PDB file of C-alpha atoms in Angstrom:
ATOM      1  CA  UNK A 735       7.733 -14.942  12.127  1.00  0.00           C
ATOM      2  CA  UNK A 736       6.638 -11.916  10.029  1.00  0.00           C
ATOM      3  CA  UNK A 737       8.459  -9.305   9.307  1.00  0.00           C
ATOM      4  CA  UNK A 738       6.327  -6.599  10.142  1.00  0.00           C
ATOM      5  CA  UNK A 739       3.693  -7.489  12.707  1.00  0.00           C
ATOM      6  CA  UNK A 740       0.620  -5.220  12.983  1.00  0.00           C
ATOM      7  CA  UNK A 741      -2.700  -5.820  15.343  1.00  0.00           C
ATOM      8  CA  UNK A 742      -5.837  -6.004  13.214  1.00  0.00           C
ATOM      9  CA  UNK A 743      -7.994  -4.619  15.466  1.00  0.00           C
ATOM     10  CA  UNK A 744     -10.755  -3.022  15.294  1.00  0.00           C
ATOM     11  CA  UNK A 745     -10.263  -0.303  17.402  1.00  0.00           C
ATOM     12  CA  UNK A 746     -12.961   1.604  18.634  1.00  0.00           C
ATOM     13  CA  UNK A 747     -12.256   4.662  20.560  1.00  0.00           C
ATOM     14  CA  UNK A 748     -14.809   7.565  21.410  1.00  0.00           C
ATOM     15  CA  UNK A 749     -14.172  11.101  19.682  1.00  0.00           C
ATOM     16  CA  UNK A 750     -11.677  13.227  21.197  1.00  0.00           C
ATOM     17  CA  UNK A 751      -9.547  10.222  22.545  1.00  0.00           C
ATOM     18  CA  UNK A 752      -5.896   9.813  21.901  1.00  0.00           C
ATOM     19  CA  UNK A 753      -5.193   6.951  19.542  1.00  0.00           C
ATOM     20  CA  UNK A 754      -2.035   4.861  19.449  1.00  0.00           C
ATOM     21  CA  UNK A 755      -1.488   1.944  16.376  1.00  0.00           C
ATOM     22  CA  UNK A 756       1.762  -0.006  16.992  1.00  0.00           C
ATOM     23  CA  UNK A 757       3.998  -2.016  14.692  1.00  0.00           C
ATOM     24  CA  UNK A 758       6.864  -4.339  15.770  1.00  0.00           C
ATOM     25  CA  UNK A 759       9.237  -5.589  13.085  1.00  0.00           C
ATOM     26  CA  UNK A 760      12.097  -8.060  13.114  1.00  0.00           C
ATOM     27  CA  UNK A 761      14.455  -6.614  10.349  1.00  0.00           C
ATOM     28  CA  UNK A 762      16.946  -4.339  12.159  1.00  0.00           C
ATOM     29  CA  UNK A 763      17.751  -3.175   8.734  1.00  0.00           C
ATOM     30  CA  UNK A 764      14.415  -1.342   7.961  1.00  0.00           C
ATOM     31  CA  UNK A 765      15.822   2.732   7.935  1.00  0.00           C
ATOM     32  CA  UNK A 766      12.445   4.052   6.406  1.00  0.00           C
ATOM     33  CA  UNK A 767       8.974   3.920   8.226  1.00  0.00           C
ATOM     34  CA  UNK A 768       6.043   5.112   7.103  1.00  0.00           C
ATOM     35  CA  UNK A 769       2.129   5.098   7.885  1.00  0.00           C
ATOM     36  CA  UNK A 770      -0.723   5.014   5.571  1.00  0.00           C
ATOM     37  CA  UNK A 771      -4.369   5.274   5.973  1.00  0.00           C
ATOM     38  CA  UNK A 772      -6.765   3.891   3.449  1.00  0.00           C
ATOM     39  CA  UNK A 773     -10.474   4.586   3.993  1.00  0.00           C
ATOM     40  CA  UNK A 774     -12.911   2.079   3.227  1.00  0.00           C
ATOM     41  CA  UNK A 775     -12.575   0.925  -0.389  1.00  0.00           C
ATOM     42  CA  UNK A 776     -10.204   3.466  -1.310  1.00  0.00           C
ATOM     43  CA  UNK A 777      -6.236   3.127  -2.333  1.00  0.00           C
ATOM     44  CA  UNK A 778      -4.000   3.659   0.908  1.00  0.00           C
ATOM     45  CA  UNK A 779      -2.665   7.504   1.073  1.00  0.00           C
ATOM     46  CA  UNK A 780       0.868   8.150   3.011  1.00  0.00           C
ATOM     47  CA  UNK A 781       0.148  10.211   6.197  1.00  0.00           C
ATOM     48  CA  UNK A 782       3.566  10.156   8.048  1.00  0.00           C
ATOM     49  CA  UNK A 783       7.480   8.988   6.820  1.00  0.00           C
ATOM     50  CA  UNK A 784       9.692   8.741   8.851  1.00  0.00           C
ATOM     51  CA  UNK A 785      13.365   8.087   8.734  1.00  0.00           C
ATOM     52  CA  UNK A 786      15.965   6.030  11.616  1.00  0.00           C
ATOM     53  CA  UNK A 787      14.615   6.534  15.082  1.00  0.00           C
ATOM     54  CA  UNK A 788      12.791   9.848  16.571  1.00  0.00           C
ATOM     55  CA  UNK A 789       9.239  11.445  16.570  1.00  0.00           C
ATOM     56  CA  UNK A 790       8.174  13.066  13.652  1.00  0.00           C
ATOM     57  CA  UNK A 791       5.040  15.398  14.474  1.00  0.00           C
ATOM     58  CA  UNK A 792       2.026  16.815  11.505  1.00  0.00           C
ATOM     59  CA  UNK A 793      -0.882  18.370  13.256  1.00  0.00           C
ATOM     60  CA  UNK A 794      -2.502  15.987  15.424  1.00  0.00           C
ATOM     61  CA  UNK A 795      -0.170  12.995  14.284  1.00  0.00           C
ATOM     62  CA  UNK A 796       2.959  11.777  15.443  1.00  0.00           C
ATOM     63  CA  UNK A 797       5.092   9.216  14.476  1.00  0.00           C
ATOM     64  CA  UNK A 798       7.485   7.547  16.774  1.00  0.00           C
ATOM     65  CA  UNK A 799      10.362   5.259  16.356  1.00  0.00           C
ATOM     66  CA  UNK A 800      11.877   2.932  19.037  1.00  0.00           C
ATOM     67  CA  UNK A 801      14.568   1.002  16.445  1.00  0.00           C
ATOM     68  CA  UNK A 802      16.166  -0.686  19.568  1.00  0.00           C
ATOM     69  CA  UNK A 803      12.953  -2.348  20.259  1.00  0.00           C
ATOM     70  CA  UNK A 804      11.609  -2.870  16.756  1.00  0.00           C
ATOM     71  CA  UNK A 805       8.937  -0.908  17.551  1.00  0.00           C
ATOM     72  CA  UNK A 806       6.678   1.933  15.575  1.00  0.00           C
ATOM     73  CA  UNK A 807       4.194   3.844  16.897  1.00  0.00           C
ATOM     74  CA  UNK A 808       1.165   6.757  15.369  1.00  0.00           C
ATOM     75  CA  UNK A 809      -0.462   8.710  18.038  1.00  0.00           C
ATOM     76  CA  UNK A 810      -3.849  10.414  16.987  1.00  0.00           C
ATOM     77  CA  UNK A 811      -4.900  13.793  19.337  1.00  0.00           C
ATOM     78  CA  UNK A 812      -8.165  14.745  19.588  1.00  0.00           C
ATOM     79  CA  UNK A 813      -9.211  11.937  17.105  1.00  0.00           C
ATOM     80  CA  UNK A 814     -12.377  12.630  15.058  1.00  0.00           C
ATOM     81  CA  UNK A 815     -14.945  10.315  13.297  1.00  0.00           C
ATOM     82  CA  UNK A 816     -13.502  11.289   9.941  1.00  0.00           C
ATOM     83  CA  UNK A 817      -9.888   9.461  11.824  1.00  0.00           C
ATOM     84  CA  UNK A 818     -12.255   6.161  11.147  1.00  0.00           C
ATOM     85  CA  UNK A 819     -10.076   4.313   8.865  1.00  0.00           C
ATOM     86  CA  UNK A 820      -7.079   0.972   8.496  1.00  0.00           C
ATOM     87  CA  UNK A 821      -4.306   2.446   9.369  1.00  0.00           C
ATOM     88  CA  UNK A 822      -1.304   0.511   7.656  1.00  0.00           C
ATOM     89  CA  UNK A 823       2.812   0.977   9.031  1.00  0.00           C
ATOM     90  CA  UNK A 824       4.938  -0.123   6.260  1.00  0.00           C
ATOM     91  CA  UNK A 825       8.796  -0.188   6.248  1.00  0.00           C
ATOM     92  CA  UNK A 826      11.829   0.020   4.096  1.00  0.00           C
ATOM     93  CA  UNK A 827      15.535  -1.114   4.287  1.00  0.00           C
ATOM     94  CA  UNK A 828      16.302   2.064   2.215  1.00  0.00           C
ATOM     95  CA  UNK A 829      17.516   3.698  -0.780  1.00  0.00           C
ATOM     96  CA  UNK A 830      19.528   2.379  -3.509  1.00  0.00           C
ATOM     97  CA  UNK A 831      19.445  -0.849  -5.559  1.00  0.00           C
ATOM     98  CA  UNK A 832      16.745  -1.587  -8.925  1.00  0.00           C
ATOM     99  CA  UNK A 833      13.704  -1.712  -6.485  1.00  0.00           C
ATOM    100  CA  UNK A 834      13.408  -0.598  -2.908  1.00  0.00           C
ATOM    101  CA  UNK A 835      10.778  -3.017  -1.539  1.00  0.00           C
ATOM    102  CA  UNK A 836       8.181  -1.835   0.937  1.00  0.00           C
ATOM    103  CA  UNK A 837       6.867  -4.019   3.501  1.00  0.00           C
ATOM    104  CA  UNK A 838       3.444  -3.720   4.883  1.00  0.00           C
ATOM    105  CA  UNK A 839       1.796  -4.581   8.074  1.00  0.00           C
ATOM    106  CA  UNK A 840      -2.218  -6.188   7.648  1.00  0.00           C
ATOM    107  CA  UNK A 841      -3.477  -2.874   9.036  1.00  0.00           C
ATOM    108  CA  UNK A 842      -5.337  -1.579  12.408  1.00  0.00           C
ATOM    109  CA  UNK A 843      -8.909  -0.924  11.439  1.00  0.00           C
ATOM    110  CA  UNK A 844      -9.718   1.888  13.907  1.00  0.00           C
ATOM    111  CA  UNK A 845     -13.214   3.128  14.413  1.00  0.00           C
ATOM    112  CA  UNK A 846     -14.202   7.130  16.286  1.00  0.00           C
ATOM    113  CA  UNK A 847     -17.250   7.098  17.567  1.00  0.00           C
ATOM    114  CA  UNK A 848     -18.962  10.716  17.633  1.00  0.00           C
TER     115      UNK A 848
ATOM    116  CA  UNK B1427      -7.998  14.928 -11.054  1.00  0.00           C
ATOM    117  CA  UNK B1428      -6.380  11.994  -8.957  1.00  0.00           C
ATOM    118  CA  UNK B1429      -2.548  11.499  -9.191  1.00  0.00           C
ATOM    119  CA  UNK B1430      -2.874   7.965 -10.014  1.00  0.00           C
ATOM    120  CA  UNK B1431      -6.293   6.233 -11.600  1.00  0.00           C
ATOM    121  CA  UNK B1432      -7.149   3.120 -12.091  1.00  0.00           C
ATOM    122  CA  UNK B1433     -10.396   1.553 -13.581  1.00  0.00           C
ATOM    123  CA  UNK B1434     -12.559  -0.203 -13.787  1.00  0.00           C
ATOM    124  CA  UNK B1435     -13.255   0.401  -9.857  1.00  0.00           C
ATOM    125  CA  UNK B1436     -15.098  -2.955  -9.773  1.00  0.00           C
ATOM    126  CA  UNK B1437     -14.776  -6.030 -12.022  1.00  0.00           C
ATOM    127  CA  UNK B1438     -16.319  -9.387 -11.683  1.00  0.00           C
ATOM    128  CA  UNK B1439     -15.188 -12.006 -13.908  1.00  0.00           C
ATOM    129  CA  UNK B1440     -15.637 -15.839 -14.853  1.00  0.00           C
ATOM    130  CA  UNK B1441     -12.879 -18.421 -14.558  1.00  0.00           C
ATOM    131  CA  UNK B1442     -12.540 -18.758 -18.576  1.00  0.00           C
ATOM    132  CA  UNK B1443     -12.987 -14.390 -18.834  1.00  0.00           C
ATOM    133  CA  UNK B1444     -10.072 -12.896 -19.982  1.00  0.00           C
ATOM    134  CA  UNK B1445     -10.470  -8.157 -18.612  1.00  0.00           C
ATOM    135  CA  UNK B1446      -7.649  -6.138 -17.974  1.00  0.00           C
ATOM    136  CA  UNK B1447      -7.136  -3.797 -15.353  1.00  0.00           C
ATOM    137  CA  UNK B1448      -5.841   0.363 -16.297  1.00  0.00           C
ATOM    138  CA  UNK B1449      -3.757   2.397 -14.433  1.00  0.00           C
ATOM    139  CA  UNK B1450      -2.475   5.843 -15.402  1.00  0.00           C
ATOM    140  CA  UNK B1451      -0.541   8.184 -13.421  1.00  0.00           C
ATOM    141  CA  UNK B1452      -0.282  11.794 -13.873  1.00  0.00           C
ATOM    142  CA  UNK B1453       2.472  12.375 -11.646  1.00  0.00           C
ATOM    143  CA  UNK B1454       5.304  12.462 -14.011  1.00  0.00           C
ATOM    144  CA  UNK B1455       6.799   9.417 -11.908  1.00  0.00           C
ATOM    145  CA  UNK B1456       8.960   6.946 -13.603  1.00  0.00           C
ATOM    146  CA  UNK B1457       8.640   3.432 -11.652  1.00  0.00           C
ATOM    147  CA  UNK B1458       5.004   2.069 -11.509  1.00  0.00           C
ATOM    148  CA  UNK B1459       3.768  -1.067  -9.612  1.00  0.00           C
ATOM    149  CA  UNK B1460       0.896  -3.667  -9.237  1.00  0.00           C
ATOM    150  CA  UNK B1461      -0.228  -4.443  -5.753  1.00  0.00           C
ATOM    151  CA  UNK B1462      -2.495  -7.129  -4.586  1.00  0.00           C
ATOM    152  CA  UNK B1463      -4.691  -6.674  -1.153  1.00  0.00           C
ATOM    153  CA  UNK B1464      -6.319  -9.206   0.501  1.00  0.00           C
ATOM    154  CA  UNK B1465      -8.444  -9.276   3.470  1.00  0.00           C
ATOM    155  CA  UNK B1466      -6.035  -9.474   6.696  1.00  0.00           C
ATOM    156  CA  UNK B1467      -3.296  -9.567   4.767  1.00  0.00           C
ATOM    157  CA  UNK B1468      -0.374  -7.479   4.101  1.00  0.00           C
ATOM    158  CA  UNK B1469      -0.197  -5.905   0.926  1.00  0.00           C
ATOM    159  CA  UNK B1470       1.768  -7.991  -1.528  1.00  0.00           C
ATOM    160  CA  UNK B1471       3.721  -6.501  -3.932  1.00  0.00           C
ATOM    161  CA  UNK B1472       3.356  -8.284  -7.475  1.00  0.00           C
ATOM    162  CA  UNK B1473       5.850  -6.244 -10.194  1.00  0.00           C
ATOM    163  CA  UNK B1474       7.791  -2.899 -10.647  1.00  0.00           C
ATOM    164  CA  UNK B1475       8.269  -1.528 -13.640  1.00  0.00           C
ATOM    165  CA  UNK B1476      10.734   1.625 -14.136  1.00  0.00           C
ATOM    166  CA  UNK B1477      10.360   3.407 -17.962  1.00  0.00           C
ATOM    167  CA  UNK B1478       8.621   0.746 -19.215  1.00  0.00           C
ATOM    168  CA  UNK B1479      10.766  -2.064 -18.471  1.00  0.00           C
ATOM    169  CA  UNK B1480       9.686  -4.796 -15.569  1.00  0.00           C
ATOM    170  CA  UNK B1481      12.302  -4.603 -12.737  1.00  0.00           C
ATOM    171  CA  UNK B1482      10.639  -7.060 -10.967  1.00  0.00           C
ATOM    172  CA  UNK B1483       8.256  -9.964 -11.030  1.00  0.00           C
ATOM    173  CA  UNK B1484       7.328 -11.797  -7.175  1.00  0.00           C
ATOM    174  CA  UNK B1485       6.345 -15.323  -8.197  1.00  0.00           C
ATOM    175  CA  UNK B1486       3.085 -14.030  -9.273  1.00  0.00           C
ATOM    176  CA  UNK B1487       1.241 -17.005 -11.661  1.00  0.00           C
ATOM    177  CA  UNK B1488       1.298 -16.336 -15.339  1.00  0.00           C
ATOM    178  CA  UNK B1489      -2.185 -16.112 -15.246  1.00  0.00           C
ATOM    179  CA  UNK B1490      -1.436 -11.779 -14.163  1.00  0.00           C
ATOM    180  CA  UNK B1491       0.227 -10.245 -17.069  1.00  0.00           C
ATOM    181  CA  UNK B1492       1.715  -7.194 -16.929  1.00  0.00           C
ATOM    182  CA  UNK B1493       2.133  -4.633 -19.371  1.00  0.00           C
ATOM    183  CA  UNK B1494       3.613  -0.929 -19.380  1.00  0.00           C
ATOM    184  CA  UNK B1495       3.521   0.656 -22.891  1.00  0.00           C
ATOM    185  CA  UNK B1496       4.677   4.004 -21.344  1.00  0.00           C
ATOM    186  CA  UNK B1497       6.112   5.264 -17.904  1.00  0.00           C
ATOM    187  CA  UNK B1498       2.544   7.059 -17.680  1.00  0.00           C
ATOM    188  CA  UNK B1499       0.489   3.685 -18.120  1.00  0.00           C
ATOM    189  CA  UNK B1500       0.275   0.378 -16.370  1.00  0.00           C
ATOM    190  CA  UNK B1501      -2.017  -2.423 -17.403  1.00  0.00           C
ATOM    191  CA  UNK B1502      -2.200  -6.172 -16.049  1.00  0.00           C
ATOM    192  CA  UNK B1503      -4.087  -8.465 -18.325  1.00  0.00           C
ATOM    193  CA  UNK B1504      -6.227 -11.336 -16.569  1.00  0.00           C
ATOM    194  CA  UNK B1505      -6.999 -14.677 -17.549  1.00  0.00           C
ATOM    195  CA  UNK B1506      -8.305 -17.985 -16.285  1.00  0.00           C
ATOM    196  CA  UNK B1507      -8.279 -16.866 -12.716  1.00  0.00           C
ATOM    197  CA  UNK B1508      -9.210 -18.775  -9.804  1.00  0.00           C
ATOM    198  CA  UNK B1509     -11.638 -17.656  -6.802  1.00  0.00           C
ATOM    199  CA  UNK B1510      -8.638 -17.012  -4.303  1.00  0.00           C
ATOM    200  CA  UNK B1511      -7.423 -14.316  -6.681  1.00  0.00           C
ATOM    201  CA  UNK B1512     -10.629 -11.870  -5.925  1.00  0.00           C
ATOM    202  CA  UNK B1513      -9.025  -8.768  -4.505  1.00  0.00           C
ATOM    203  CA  UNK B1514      -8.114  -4.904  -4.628  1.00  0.00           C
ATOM    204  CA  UNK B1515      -5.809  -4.607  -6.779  1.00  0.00           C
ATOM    205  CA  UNK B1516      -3.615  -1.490  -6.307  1.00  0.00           C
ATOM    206  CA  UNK B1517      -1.570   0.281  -8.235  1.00  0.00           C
ATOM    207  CA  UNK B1518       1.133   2.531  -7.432  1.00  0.00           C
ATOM    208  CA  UNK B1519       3.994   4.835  -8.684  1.00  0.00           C
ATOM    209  CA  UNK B1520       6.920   6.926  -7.388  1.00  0.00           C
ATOM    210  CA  UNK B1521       9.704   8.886  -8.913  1.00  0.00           C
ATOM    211  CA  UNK B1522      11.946   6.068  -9.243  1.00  0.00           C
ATOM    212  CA  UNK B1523      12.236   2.602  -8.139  1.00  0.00           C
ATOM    213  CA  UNK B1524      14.221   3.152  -5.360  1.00  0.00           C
ATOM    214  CA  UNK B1525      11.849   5.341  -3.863  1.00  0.00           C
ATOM    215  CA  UNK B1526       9.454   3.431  -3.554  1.00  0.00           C
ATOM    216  CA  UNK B1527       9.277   4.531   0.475  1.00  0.00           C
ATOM    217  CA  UNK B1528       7.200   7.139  -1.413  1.00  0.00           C
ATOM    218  CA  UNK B1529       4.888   5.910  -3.644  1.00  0.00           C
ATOM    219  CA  UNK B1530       0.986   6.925  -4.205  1.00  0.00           C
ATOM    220  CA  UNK B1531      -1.814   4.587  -4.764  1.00  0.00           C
ATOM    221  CA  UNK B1532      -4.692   5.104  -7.192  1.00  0.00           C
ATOM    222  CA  UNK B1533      -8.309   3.955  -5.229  1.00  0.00           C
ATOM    223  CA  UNK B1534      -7.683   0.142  -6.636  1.00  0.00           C
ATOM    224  CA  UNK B1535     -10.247  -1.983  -8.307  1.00  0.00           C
ATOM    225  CA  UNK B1536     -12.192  -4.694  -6.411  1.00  0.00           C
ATOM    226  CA  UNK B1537     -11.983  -8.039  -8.601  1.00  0.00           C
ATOM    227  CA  UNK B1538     -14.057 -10.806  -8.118  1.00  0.00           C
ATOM    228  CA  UNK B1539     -13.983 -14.095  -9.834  1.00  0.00           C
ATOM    229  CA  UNK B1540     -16.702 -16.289  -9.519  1.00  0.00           C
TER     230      UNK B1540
END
């Protein structure tokens, strides 16, 4: 079993729509979860970080963390063609020792249609 | 100018070639790292280097070679590859190595060995 398990997609979703990319891991250890989106050939960039369990909320994202279900979730409002991207969770144990290794799902390739 | 840049953006190589790949970061980080990003599959982290010195090294073949003259530059030296080792290569830093929850990509350079 992976560790972090991420649906490839694509996702196609028509502008305006609201957009949810899930992530289920299997290491109840992870602390630190984050979300990055990388547009097409281009480095990923981090969009949301989030920390232990909650809803973290940045203008038409939010984050959400379910740790007693190993689950992850980024909701996108109002989505917009320029949302057209892979969308990657990623996930950390946390902070302290030489190197804090991050662990990265394969990525949801979601596409807006205008 | 980008935090972290990496060129060339696009390499192709022979089996016998021998290229390296750049990176320099202008973030005043101290921890750098060399990703590797293959289609539908997670991104795999291949070494971490903090001032200078590798901090870690994930079974990558000695065919990658690393090399960080300064916490401000990151090369990794290629030779004899094989096909199956065409791929974005990323690289990344953060402040430290243990923070690496927060790191920043550069835009990656597409290898391809034919």
């Amino acid at each position: 079993q992976k560790e972090v398990e991420q649906d490839p997609g694509p996702l196609s979703v028509p502008e305006g729509a609201i957009v949810s990319l899930n992530c289920t891991y299997s290491n109840s250890a992870f602390q630190y979860f984050m979300w990055y989106r990388q547009y097409s050939r281009k480095g990923p960039e981090l969009l949301m970080y989030t920390y232990s369990s909650g809803n973290k909320e940045d203008g038409r994202f939010t984050a959400q963390v379910d740790k007693s279900s190993k689950y992850i979730s980024l909701f996108i409002r109002d989505s917009q063609p320029s949302d057209s991207a892979t969308y990657l969770c990623a996930m950390s144990v946390g902070y302290g020792g030489a190197t804090n290794k991050l662990i990265f799902g394969t990525g949801t390739l979601l596409a807006v249609q205008p | 100018e980008t935090g972290v840049t990496q060129t060339p953006r696009h390499l192709v190589m022979g089996m016998t070639n021998k290229k390296s790949l750049k990176c320099e970061q202008h973030l005043g980080h101290n921890a750098m790292y060399w990703y590797k990003q293959s289609a539908k599959k997670p991104l795999e982290l291949m070494f971490v280097y903090s001032l200078e010195e590798r901090v870690e090294n994930n079974s990558v073949p000695s065919r990658f070679s690393p090399e960080c003259p300064n916490s401000s530059h990151l090369f990794l030296h290629l030779h004899t590859l094989q096909p199956e080792d065409s791929a974005l290569y990323l690289c990344a830093s953060s402040q430290t190595p243990d923070r690496a929850n927060t790191i920043y990509f550069g835009e990656g350079s597409w290898l391809t060995v034919v």
